[in-house]
Coordinates of C-alpha atoms and ligand atoms in Angstrom, one line a residue:
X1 CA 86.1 130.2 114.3
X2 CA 82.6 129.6 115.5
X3 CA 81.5 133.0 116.2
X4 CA 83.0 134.3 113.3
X5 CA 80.7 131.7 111.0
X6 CA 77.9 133.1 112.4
X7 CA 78.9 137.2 111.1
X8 CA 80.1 135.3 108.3
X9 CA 76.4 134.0 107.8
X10 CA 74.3 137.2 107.5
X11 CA 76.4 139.4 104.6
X12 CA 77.5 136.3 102.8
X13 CA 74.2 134.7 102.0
X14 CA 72.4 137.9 100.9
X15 CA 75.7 138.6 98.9
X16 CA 75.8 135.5 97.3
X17 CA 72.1 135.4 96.3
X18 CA 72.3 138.0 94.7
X19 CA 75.4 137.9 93.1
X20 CA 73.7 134.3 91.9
X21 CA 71.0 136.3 90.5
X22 CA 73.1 137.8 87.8
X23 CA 74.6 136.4 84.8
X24 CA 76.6 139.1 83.9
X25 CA 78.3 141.7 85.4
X26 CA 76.5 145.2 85.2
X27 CA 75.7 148.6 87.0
X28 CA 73.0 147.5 89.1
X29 CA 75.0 144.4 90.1
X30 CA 77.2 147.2 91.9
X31 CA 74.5 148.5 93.2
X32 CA 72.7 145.8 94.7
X33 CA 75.7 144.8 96.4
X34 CA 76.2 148.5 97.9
X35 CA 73.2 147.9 99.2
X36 CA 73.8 144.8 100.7
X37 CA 77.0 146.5 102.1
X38 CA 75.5 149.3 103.4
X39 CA 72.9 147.0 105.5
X40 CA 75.7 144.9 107.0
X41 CA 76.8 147.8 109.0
X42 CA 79.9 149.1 106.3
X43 CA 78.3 152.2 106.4
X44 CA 77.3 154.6 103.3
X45 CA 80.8 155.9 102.2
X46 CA 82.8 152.8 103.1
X47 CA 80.2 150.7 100.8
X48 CA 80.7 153.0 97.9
X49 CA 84.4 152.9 98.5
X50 CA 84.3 149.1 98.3
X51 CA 82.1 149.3 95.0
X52 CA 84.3 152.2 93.2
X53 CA 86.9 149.5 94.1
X54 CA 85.6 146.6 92.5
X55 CA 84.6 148.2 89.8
X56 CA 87.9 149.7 88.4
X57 CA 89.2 146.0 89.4
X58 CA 86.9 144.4 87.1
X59 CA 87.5 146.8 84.3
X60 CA 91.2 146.7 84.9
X61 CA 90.9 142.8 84.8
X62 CA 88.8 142.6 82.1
X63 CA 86.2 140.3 84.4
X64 CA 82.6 139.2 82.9
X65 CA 81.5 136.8 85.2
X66 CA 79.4 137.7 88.1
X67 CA 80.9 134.2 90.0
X68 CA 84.5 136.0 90.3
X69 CA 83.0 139.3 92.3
X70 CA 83.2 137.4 95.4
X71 CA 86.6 136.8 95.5
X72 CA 88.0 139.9 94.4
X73 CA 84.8 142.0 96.9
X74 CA 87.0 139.8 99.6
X75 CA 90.4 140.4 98.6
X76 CA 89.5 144.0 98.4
X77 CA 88.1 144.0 101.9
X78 CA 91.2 142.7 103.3
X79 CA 93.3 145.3 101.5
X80 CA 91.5 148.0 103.5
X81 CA 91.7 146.2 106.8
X82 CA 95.2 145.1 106.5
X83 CA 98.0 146.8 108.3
X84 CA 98.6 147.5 112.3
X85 CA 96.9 144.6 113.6
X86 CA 99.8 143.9 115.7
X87 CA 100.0 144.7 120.0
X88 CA 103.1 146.9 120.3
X89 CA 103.8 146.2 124.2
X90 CA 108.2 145.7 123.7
X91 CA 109.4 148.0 126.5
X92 CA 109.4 146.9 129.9
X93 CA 106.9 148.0 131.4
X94 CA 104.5 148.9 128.7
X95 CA 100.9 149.7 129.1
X96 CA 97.6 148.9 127.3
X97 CA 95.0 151.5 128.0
X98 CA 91.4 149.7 127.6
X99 CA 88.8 152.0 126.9
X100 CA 84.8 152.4 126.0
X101 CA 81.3 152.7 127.2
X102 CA 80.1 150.3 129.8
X103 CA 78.7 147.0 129.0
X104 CA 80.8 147.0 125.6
X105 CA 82.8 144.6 127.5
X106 CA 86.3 145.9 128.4
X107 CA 86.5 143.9 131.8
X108 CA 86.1 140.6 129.8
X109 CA 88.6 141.6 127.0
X110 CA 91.1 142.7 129.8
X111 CA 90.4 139.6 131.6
X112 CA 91.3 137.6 128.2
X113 CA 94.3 139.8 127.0
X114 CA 96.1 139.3 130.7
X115 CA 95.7 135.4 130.5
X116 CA 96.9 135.5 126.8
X117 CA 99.8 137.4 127.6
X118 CA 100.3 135.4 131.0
X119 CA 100.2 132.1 128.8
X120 CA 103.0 134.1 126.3
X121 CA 105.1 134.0 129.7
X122 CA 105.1 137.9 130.2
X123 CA 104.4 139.3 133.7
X124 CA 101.2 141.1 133.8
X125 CA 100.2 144.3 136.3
X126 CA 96.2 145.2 136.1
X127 CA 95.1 148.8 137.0
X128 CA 91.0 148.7 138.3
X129 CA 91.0 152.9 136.8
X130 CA 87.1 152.5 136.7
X131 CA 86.8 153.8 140.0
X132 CA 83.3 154.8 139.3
X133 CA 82.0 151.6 140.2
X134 CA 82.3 149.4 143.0
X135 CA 80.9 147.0 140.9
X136 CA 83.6 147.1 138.3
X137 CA 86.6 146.4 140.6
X138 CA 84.9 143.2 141.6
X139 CA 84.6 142.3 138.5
X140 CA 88.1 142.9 137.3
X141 CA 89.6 141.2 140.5
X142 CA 87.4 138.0 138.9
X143 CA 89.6 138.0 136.0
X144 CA 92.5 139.1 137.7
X145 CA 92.4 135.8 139.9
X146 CA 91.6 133.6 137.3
X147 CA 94.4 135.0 134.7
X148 CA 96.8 134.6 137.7
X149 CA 98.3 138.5 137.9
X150 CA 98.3 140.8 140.9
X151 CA 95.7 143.7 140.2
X152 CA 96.3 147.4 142.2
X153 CA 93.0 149.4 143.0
X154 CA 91.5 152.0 145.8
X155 CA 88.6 152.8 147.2
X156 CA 85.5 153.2 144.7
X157 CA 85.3 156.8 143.9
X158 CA 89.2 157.4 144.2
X159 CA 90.8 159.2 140.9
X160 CA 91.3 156.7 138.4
X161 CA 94.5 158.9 137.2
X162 CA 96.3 158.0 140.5
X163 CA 95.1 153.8 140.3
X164 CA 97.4 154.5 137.3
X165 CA 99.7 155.7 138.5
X166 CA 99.9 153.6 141.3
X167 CA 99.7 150.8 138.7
X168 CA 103.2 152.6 137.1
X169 CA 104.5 152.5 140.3
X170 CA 103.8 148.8 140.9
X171 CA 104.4 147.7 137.8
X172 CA 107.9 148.9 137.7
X173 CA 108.7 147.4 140.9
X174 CA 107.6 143.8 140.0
X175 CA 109.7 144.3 136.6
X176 CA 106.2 143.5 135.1
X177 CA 106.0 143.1 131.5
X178 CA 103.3 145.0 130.6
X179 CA 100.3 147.0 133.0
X180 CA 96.6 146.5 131.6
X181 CA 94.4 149.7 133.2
X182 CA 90.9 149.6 133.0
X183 CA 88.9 152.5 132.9
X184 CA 85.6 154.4 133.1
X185 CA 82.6 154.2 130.6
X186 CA 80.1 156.0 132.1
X187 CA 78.4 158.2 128.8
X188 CA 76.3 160.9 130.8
X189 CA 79.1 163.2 131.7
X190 CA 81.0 162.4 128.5
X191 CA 83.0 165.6 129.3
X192 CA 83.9 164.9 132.5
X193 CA 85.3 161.3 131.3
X194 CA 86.6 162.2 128.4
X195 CA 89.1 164.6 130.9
X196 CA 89.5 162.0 133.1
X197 CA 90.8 159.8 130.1
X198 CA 92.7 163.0 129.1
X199 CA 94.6 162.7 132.6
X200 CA 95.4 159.7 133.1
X201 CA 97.4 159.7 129.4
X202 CA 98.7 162.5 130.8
X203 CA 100.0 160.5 133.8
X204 CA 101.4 157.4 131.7
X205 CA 103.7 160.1 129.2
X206 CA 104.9 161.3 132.5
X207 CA 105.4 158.6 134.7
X208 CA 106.4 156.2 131.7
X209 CA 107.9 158.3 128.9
X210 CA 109.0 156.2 125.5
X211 CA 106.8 153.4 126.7
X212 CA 105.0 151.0 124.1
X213 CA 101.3 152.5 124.9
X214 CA 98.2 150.5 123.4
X215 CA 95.1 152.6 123.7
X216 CA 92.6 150.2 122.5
X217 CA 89.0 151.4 122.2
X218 CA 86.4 148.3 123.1
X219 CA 83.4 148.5 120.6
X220 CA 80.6 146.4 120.9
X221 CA 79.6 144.8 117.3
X222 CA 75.8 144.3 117.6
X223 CA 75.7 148.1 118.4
X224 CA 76.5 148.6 114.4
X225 CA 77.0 151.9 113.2
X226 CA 76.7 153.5 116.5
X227 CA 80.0 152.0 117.1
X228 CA 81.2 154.2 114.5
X229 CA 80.1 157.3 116.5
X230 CA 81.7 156.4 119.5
X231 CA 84.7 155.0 118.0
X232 CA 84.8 159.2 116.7
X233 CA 84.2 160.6 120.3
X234 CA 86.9 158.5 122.2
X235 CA 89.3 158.8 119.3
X236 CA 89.3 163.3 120.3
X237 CA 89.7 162.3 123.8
X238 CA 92.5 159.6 124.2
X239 CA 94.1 158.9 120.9
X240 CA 93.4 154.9 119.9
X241 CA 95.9 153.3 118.6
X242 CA 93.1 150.1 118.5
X243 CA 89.7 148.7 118.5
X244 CA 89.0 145.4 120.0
X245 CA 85.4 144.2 118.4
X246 CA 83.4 142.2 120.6
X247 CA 80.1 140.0 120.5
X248 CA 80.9 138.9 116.6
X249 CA 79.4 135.8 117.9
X250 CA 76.2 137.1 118.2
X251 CA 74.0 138.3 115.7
X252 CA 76.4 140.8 114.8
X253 CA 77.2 142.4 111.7
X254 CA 81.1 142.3 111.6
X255 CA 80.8 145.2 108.7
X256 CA 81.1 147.9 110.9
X257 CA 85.2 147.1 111.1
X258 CA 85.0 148.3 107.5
X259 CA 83.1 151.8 108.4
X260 CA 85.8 152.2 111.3
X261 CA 88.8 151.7 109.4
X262 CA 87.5 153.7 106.4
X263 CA 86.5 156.4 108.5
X264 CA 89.0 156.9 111.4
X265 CA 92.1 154.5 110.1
X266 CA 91.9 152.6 113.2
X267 CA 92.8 149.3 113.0
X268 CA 91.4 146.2 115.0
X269 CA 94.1 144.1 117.0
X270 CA 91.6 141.7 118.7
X271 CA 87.9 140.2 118.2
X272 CA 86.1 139.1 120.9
X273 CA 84.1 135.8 120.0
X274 CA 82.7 134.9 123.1
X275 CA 82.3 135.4 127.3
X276 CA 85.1 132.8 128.3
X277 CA 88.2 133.5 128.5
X278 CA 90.0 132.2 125.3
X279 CA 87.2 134.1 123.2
X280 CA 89.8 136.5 122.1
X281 CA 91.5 136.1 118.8
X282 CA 93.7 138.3 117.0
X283 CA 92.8 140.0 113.9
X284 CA 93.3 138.6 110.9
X285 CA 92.2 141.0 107.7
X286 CA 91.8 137.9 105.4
X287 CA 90.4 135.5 107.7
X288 CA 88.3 138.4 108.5
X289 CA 87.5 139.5 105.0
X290 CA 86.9 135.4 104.3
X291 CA 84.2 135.1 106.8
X292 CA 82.2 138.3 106.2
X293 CA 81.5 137.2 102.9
X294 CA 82.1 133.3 102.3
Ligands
LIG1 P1 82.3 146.5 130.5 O1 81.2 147.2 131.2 O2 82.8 147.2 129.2 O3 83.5 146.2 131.4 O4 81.8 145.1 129.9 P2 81.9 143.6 130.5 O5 83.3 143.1 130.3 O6 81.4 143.6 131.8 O7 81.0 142.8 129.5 C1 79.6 143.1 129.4 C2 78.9 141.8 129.0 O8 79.3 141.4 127.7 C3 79.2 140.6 129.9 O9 78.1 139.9 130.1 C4 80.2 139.8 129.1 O10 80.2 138.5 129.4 C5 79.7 140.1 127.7 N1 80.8 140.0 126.7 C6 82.0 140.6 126.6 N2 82.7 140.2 125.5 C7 81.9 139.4 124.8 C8 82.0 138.7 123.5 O11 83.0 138.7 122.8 N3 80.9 137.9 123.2 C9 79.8 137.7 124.0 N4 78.9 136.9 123.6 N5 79.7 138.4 125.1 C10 80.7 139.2 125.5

């Protein structure tokens, strides 16, 4: 809960100054706070969304006092992010595809997810698909070691698409529970990965048809709205099914969950709170909505 009190701390004070500033509860109070919104990374349309809310809530409720917008801004922020926060990994083997630009930290997340899962007793395969980078096999062996689970790679430069499926192949001969694939996040030929994350979908429906498949898009949270964009790009290319939000125990803005959601009805599964490896918690739309703004 640390990192979250720390996103917690820079929409909630500002919110709650100014909702302190008001004695009653008028237009401009909704727009101040749209404002405020729109600053902690909830983005333009999401921020008006929220406000439109509110306001037919306190109309509808017949609410006068400035003290009660709080509450119901939170309970209408958990509203919107409710729904789909669960992993769906049932069938044996199932796969979780782990996604987004380099350095937003998908290595780390993987690393976390494996040893969660290993603690929950499953069987986990990893899949080093970021070929691209020597660099980025090391690392993922790191994790690999330290969560306990056999990893399968090649040679740097290799096709990711057949570290998949070799990772299939593997995974169904150790009766593993679920295989966790890492992949490339190289943004100068965004074509070029964006076909490579084409094809090795491609190679998952094939090898593993009917499977429980996770594509879950890691976003950095202290890149704000930029998240948003790239959230949009990978979204045409691989189909997410969700975001895991990481560094909200930085100086970031957790808003931008908001924006996401709103914008692309993606939901967040996991937040990452942290570089060590139980820094992963799942999502939680009120707990969530609770610390944006308490
Ligand atoms: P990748 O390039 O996407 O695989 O990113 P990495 O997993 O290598 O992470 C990039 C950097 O971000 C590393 O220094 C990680 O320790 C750090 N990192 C990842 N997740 C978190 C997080 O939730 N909080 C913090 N503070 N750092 C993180």
């Amino acid at each position: 809960k640390e990192g979250l009190k720390k996103t917690r701390d820079k929409m909630s004070s500002s919110v709650e100054s100014m909702l302190n500033s008001f004695t009653t509860i008028d237009e401009s109070l909704f727009e101040e706070l749209e404002e405020l919104l729109v600053m902690g990374d909830v983005g333009v349309s999401t921020a008006e969304h929220v406000c439109k809310e509110l306001r037919r809530k306190v109309k509808e409720k017949g609410v006068t006092d400035p003290n009660e917008i709080m509450g119901m801004l939170q309970e209408t922020v958990a509203e919107m992010l409710r729904g789909g926060e669960e992993l769906h990994i049932g069938t044996k083997p199932s796969v979780i595809l782990v996604i987004g630009v380099n350095g937003a930290g998908k290595t780390t997340t993987i690393g976390k997810i494996a040893s969660r899962l290993t603690k929950d007793g499953k069987k986990v395969i990893l899949g080093a698909a970021d070929t691209f980078r020597a660099a980025a096999i090391e690392q993922l062996e790191v994790w690999a070691q330290r969560a306990g689970t056999e990893m399968i790679k090649q040679a740097e430069g290799s096709d990711p698409a057949s570290v998949v499926f070799d990772t299939i192949a593997a995974a169904k001969a150790r009766n593993a529970d679920v295989m966790i694939c890492d992949t490339a996040g190289r943004l100068h030929n965004k074509k070029n990965l964006m076909e490579e994350l084409a094809k090795i979908s491609r190679v998952i429906d094939r090898e593993l048809p009917g499977a429980d498949k996770e594509v879950l898009l890691v976003l950095d949270a202290t890149t704000g709205q930029n998240a948003v964009n790239q959230a949009r790009e990978f979204q045409a290319a691989a189909g997410i099914t969700g975001i895991v939000l990481t560094k909200l125990d930085g100086t970031a803005r957790g808003g931008v969950v908001l924006a996401i959601r709103e914008s692309l009805g993606i939901p967040v599964k996991f937040i990452g709170v942290g570089e060590q490896v139980d820094d992963l918690q799942p999502f939680n739309a009120d707990e969530f909505a609770e610390a944006l703004f308490d």
